[in-house]
Short mmCIF file of C-alpha atoms in Angstrom, two decimals:
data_model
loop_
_atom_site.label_atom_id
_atom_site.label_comp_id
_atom_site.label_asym_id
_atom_site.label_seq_id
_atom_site.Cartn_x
_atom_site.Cartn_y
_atom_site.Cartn_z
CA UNK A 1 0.00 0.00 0.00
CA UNK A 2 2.78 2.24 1.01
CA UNK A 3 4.65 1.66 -2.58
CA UNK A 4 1.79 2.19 -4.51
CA UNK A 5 1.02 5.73 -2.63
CA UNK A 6 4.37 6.48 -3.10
CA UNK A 7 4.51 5.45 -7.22
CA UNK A 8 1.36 7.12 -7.62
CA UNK A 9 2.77 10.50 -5.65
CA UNK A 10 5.79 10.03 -7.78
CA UNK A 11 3.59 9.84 -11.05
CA UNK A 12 1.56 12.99 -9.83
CA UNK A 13 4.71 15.41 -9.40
CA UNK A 14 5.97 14.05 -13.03
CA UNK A 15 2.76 14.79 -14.06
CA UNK A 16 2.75 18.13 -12.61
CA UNK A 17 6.56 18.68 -13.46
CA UNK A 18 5.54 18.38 -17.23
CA UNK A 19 2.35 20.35 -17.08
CA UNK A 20 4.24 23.39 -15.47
CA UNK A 21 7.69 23.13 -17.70
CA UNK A 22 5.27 23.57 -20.94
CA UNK A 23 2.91 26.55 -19.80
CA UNK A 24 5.96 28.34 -18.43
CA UNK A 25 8.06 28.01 -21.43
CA UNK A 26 5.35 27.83 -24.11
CA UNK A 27 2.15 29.54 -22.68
CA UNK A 28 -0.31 30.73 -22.66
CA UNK A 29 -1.44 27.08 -23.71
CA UNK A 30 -5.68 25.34 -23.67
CA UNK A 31 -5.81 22.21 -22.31
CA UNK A 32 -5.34 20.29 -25.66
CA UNK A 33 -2.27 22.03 -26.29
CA UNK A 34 -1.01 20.46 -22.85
CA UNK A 35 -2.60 16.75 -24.00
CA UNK A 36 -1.01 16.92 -27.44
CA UNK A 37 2.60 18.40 -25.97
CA UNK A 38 3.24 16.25 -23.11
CA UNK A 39 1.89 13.08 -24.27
CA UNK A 40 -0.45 12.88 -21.14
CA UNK A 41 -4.29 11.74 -21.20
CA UNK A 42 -7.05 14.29 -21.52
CA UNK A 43 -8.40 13.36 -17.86
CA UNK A 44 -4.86 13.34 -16.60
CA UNK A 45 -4.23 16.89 -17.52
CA UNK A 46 -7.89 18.20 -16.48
CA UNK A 47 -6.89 16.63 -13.37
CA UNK A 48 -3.89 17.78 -12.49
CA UNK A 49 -4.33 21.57 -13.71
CA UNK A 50 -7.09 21.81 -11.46
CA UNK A 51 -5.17 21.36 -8.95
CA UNK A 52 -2.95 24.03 -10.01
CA UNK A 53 -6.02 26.50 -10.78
CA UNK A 54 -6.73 25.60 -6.64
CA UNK A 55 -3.00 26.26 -5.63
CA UNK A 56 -3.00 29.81 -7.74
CA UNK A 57 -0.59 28.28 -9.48
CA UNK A 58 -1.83 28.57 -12.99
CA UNK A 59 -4.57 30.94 -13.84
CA UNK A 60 -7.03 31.14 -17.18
CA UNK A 61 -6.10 33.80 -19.42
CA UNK A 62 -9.48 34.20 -21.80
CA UNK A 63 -10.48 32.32 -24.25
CA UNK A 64 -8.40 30.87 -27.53
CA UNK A 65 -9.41 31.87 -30.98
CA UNK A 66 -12.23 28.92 -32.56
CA UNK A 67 -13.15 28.15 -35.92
CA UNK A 68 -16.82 27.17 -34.29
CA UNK A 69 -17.70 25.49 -31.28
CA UNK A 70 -17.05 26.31 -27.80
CA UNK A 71 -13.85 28.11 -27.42
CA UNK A 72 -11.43 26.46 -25.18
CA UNK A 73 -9.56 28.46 -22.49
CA UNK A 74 -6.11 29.42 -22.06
CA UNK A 75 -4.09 28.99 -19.16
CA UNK A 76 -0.78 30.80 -18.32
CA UNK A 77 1.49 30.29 -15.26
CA UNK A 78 -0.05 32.69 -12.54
CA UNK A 79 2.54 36.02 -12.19
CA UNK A 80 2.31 36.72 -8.91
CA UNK A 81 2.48 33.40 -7.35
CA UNK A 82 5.60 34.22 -6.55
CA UNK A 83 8.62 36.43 -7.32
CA UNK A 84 12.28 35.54 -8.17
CA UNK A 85 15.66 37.09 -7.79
CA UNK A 86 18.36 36.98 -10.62
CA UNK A 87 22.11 38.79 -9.32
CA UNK A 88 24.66 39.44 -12.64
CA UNK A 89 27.80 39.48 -10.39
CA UNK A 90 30.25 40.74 -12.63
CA UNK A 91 33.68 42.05 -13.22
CA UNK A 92 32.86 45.96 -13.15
CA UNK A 93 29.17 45.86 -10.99
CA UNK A 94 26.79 44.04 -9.23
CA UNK A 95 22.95 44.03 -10.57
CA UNK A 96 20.21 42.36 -8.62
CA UNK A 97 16.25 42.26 -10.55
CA UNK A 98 13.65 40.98 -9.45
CA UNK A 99 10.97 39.15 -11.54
CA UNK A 100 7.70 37.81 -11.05
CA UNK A 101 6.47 34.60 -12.06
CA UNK A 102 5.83 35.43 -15.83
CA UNK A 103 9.53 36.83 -15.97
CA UNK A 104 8.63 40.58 -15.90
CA UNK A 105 10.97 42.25 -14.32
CA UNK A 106 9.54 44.29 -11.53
CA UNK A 107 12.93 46.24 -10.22
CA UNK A 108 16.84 46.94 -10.70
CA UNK A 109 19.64 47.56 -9.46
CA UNK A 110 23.28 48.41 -9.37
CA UNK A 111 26.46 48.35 -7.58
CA UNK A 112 29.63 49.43 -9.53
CA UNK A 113 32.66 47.45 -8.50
CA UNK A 114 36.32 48.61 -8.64
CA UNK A 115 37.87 45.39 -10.78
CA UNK A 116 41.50 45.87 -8.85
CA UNK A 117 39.20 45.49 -5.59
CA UNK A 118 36.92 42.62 -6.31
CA UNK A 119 36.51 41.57 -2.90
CA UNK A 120 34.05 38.87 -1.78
CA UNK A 121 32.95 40.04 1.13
CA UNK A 122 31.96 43.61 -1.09
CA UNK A 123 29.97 41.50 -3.39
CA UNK A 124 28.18 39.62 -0.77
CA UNK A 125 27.37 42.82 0.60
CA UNK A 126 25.85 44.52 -2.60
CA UNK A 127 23.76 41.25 -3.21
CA UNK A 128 22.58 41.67 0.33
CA UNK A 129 21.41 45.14 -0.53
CA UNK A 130 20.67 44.82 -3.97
CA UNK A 131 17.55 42.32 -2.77
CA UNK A 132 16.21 44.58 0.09
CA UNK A 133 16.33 47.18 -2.55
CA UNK A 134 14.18 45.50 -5.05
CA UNK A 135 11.86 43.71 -3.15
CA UNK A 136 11.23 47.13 -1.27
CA UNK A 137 10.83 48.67 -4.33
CA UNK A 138 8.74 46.40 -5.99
CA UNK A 139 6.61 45.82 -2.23
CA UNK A 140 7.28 42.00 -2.19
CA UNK A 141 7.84 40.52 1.35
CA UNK A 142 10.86 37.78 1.65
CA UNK A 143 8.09 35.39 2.13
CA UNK A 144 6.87 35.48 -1.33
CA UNK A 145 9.97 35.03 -3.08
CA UNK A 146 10.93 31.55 -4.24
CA UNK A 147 14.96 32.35 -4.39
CA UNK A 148 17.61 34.22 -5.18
CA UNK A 149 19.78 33.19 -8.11
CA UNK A 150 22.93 34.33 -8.82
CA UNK A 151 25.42 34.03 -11.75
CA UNK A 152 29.31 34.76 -11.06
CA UNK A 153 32.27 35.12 -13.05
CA UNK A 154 34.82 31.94 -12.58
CA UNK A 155 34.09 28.27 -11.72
CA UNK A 156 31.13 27.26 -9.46
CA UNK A 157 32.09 23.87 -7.73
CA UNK A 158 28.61 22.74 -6.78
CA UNK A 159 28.04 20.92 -3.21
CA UNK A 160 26.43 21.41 0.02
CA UNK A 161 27.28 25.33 -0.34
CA UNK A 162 28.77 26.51 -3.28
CA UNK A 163 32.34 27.72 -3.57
CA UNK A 164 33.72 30.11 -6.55
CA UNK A 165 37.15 29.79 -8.30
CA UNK A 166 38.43 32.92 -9.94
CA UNK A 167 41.68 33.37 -10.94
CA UNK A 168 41.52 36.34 -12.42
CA UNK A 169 39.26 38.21 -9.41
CA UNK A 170 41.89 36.77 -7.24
CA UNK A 171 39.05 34.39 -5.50
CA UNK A 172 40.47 30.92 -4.60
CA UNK A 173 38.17 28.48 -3.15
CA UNK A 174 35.29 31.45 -2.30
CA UNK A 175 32.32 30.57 0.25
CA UNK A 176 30.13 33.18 -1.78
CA UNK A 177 26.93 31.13 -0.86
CA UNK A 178 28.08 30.86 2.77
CA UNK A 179 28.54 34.73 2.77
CA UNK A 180 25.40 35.79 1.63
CA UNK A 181 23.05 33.32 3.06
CA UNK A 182 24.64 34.71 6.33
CA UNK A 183 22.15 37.35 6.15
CA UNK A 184 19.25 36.13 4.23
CA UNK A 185 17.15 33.34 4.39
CA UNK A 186 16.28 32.54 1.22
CA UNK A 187 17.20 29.98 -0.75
CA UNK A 188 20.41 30.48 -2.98
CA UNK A 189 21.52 28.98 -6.64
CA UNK A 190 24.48 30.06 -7.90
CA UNK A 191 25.89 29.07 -11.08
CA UNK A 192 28.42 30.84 -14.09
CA UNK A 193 27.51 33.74 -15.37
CA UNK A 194 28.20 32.34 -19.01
CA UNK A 195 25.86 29.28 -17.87
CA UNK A 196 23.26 31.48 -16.66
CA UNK A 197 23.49 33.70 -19.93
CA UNK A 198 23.09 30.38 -21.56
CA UNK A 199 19.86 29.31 -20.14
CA UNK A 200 18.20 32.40 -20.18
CA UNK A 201 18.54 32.54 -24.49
CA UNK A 202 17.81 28.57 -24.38
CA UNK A 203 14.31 29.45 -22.76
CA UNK A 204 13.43 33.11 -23.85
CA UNK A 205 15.68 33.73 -26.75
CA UNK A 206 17.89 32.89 -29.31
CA UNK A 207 18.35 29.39 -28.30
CA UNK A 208 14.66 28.54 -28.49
CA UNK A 209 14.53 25.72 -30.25
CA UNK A 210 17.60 24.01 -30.93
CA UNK A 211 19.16 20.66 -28.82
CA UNK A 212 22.86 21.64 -29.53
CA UNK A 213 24.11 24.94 -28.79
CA UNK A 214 26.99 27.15 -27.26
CA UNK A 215 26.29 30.44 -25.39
CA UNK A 216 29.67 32.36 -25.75
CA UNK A 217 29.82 35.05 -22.78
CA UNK A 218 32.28 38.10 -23.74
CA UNK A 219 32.38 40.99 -21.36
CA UNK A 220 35.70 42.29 -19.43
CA UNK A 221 36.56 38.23 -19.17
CA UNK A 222 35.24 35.56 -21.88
CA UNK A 223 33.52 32.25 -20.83
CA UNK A 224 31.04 29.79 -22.68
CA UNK A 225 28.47 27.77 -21.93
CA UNK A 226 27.81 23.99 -24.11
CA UNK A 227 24.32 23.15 -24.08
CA UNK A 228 24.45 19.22 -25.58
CA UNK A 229 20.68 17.79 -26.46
CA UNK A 230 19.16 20.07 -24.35
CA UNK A 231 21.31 19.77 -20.73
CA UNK A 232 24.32 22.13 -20.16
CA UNK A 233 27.69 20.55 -19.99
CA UNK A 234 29.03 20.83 -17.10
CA UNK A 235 32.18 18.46 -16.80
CA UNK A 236 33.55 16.73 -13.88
CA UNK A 237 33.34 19.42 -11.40
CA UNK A 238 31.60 22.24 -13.67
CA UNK A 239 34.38 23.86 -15.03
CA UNK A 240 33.30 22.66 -18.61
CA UNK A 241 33.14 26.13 -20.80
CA UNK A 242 36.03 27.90 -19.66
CA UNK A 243 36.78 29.21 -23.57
CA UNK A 244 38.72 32.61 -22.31
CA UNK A 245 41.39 30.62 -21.17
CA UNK A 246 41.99 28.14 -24.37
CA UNK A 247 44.49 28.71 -25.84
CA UNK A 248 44.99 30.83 -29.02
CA UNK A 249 48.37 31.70 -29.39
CA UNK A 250 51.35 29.59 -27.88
CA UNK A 251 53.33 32.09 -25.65
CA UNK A 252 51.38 34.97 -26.71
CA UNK A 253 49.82 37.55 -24.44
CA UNK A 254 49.38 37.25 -20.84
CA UNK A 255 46.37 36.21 -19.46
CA UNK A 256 44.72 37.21 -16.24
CA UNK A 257 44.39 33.76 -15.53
CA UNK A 258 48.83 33.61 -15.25
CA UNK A 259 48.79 31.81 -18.20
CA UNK A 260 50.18 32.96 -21.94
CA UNK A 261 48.13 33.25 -25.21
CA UNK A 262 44.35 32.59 -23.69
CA UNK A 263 41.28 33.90 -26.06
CA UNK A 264 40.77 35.94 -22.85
CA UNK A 265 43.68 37.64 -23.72
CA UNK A 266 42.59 39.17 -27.00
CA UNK A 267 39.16 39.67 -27.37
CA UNK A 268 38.25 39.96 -23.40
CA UNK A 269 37.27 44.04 -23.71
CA UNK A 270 39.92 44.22 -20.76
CA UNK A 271 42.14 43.26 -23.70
CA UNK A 272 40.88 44.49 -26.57
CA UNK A 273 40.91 48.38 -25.05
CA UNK A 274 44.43 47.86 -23.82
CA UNK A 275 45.38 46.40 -27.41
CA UNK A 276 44.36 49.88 -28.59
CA UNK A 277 46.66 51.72 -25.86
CA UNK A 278 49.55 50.07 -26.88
CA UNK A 279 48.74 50.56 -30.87
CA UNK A 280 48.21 54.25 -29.59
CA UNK A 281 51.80 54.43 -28.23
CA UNK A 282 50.21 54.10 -24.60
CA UNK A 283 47.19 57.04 -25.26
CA UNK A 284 44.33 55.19 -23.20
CA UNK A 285 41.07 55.37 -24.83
CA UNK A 286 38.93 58.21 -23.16
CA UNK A 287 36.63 56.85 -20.56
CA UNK A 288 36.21 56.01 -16.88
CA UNK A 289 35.29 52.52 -17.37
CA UNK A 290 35.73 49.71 -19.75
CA UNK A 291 32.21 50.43 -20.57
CA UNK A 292 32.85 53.79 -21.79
CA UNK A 293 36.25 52.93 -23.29
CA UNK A 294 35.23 49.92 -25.56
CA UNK A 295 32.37 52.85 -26.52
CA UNK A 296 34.62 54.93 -27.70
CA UNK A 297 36.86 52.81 -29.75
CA UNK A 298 34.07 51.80 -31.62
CA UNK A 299 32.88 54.79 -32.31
CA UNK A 300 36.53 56.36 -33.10
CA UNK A 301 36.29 52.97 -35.70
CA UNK A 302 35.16 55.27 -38.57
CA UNK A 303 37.53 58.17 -38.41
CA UNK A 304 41.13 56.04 -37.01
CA UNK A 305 42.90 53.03 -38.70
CA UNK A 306 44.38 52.83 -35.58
CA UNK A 307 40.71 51.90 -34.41
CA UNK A 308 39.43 50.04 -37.44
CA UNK A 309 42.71 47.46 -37.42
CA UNK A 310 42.29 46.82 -33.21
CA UNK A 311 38.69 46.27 -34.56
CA UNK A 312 39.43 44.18 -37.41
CA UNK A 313 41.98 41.97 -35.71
CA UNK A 314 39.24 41.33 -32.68
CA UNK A 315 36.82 39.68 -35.04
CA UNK A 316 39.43 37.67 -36.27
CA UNK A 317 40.67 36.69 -32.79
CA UNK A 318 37.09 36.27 -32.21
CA UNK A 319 36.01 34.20 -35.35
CA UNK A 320 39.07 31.91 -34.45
CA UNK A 321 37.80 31.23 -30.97
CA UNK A 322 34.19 30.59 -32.28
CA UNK A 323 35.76 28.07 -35.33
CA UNK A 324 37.48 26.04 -32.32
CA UNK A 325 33.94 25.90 -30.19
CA UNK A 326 32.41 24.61 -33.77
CA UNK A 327 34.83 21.91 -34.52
CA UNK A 328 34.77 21.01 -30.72
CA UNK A 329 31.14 20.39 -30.17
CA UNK A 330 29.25 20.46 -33.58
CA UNK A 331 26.55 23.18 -32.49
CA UNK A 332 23.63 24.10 -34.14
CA UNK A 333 24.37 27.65 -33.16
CA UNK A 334 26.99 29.72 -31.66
CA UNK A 335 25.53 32.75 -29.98
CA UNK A 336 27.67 35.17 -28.90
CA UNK A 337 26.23 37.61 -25.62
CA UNK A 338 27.85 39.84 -22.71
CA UNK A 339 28.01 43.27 -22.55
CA UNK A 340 30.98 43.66 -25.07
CA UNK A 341 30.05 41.24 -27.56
CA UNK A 342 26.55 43.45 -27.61
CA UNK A 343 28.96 46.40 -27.94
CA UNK A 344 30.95 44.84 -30.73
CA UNK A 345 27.36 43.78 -32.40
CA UNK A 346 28.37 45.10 -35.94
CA UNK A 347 31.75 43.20 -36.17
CA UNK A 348 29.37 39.67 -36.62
CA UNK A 349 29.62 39.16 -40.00
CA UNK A 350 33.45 39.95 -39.84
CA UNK A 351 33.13 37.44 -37.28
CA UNK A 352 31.21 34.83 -39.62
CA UNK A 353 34.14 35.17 -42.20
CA UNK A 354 36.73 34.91 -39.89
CA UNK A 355 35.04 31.84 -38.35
CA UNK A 356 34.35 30.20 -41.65
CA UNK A 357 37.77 30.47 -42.84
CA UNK A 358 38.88 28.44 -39.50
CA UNK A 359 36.30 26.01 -39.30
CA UNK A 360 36.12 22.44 -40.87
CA UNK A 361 33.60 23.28 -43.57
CA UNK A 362 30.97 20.39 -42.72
CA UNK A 363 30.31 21.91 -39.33
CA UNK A 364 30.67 25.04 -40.01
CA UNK A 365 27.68 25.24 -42.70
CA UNK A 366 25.44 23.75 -40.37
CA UNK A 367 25.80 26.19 -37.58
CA UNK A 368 24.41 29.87 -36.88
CA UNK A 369 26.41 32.61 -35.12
CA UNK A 370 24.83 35.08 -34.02
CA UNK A 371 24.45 37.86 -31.31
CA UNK A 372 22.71 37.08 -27.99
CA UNK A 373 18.39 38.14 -27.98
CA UNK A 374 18.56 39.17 -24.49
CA UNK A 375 21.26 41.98 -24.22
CA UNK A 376 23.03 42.87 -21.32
CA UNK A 377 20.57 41.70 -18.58
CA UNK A 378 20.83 37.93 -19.99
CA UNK A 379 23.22 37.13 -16.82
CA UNK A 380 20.68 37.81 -14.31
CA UNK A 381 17.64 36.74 -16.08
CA UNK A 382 19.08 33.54 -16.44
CA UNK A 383 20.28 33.34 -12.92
CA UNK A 384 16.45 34.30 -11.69
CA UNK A 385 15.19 30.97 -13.76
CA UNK A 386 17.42 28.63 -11.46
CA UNK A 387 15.14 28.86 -8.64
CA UNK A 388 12.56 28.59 -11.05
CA UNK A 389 13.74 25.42 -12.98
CA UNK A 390 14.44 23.56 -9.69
CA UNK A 391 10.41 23.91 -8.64
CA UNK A 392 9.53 23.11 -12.35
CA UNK A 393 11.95 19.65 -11.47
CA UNK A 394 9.94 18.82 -8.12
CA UNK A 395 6.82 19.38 -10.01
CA UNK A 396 5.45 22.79 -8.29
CA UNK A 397 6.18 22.51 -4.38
CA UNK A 398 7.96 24.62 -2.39
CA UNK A 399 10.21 23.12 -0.24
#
């Protein structure tokens, strides 16, 4: 008697897992929609999304267009079930958002960050902040939101409390989750930023869609995230998708990482806008931030060689790195997202050339590069669906 409860329990949050996964990615969906998507009986579904409806999980949302008949009705995940919070910790500033349930984001946030001062402790602190200061905003209590995720430049080695690996912050074996959950109790995901980026455009943009995919991350650092039939690769302790610091030239620049010759090291906009200093004779470009620096090279592009060749050797650099990630894993697409790479937008077809010249032909026709759907707040989107995707998993119950 016990087994069979338990099976049929077990059946029930499958059930319910499916059910939810389709109306949040795909909705608003009618009831048939659900039957002919997830394979699941017609009583099955009526079943289970009325239990939903009861939980204010799922709501109606009017009636679908008919041909004749009686219309059916829509359903939609319920926004403000709950709320989410998605943190972009970066190399130059911290921004927290909060979302509600349909993804809308509700509030923002920013913390600049001196990059010769990255210290954890700092960052913990502007997370802290950065969710009283959007919840407040927004007038959500901590009760109603489901987690906090959070996506982070470096290596996240998973476990019972997560632990960040940055060489080039300087962060060895870094308790973030233990230093923020120190003062806030709710529940934390943390993940790579480039990871995060990735599974925001795999549900809400240019990922949509295909099984086979890589999410290349370039902002002051480069990283990458392999999506493989659907799952992200992670490798054996999630390092999988550190592409900054492959190697493109044997011996050649120095890397932030201590090594020689990474990607990182050439098309990282850290490198790219100290690439131009040195073709300048040691002029920096004008600006108080990378931001603002990698701005104005582009925009100095049309009047400077001096500009236009820095320019025209990064989308080389760039097309070489994205040939490798082709030839490596075979993707469908390459898309290409991070604050630089968004700044750099109009360099993708030099990109494309530069990339098909590298490639092994075969692959290379079958895949797409292009830019990222989501612009710069992909980071912290993404890292607001991991709370998200682990109550999808256990099938709509908070734990």
């Amino acid at each position: 008697m016990e087994l069979a409860r338990a099976t049929n329990r077990s059946v029930r949050l499958r059930n319910r897992s499916a059910l939810l996964t389709r109306l949040f990615l795909d909705g608003p969906l009618t009831r048939q929609d659900l039957v002919r998507s997830t394979g699941l009986s017609q009583p099955a579904v009526s079943n289970v999304v009325a239990d939903l409806i009861d939980e204010g999980l799922v709501a109606e949302a009017g009636a679908a267009e008919s041909d004749g008949g009686r219309p059916s009705m829509l359903l939609r995940i319920a926004p403000r079930f709950a709320f989410v919070a998605g943190v972009d910790v970066g190399e130059t500033r911290v921004r927290v958002e909060l979302f509600d349930f349909a993804m809308t984001l509700l509030a923002s946030i920013e913390y600049p960050l001196d990059p010769a001062r990255t210290e954890p402790d700092v960052v913990a602190g502007h997370v802290l902040a950065g969710i009283d200061a959007v919840t407040g905003e927004a007038g959500v209590a901590p009760a109603d939101v489901l987690g906090v995720g959070i996506g982070v430049s470096g290596v996240v080695e998973q476990g019972v409390e997560a632990v960040v690996h940055a060489q080039a912050l300087g962060w060895d074996r870094v308790p973030l989750e233990r230093l923020i959950s120190a003062g806030t109790d709710l529940p934390l995901h943390i993940d790579n930023g480039a990871k995060t980026l990735g599974q925001a455009e795999m549900w809400f943009g240019a990922g949509r869609g295909a099984r086979h995919a890589v999410f290349a991350l370039v902002g002051s650092g480069v990283g990458a995230s392999v999506v493989t039939n659907g799952a992200t690769y992670r490798g054996a302790s999630s390092s999988a998708g550190e592409w900054g610091h492959t190697t493109l030239v044997y011996g050649g620049r120095a890397c932030r990482c201590g090594a020689r010759g990474c990607l990182e090291a050439y098309v990282g906009a850290e490198a790219i806008i100290e690439r131009y200093r040195e073709a300048r004779r040691g002029r920096a470009a004008p600006g108080e931030d990378e931001e603002s620096q990698l701005a104005a090279l582009v925009a100095a592009a049309d009047t400077s060689a001096t500009a236009r060749r820095v320019l025209d050797e990064t989308a080389g650099y760039l097309g070489a790195g994205v040939a490798n990630l082709i030839n490596l894993f075979n993707p469908q697409r390459v898309v290409l997202g991070g604050w630089a790479a968004m700044a750099l937008g109009d360099l993708l077809p030099a990109v494309r050339e530069a990339a098909g010249r590298q490639a092994l032909r075969q692959p290379y026709e079958q895949a797409s590069i292009e830019l990222c759907r989501l612009g710069v707040d992909a980071v912290a989107l993404g890292a607001a669906t991991l709370p998200i995707a682990r109550f999808l998993t256990e099938g709509g119950v908070r734990r």
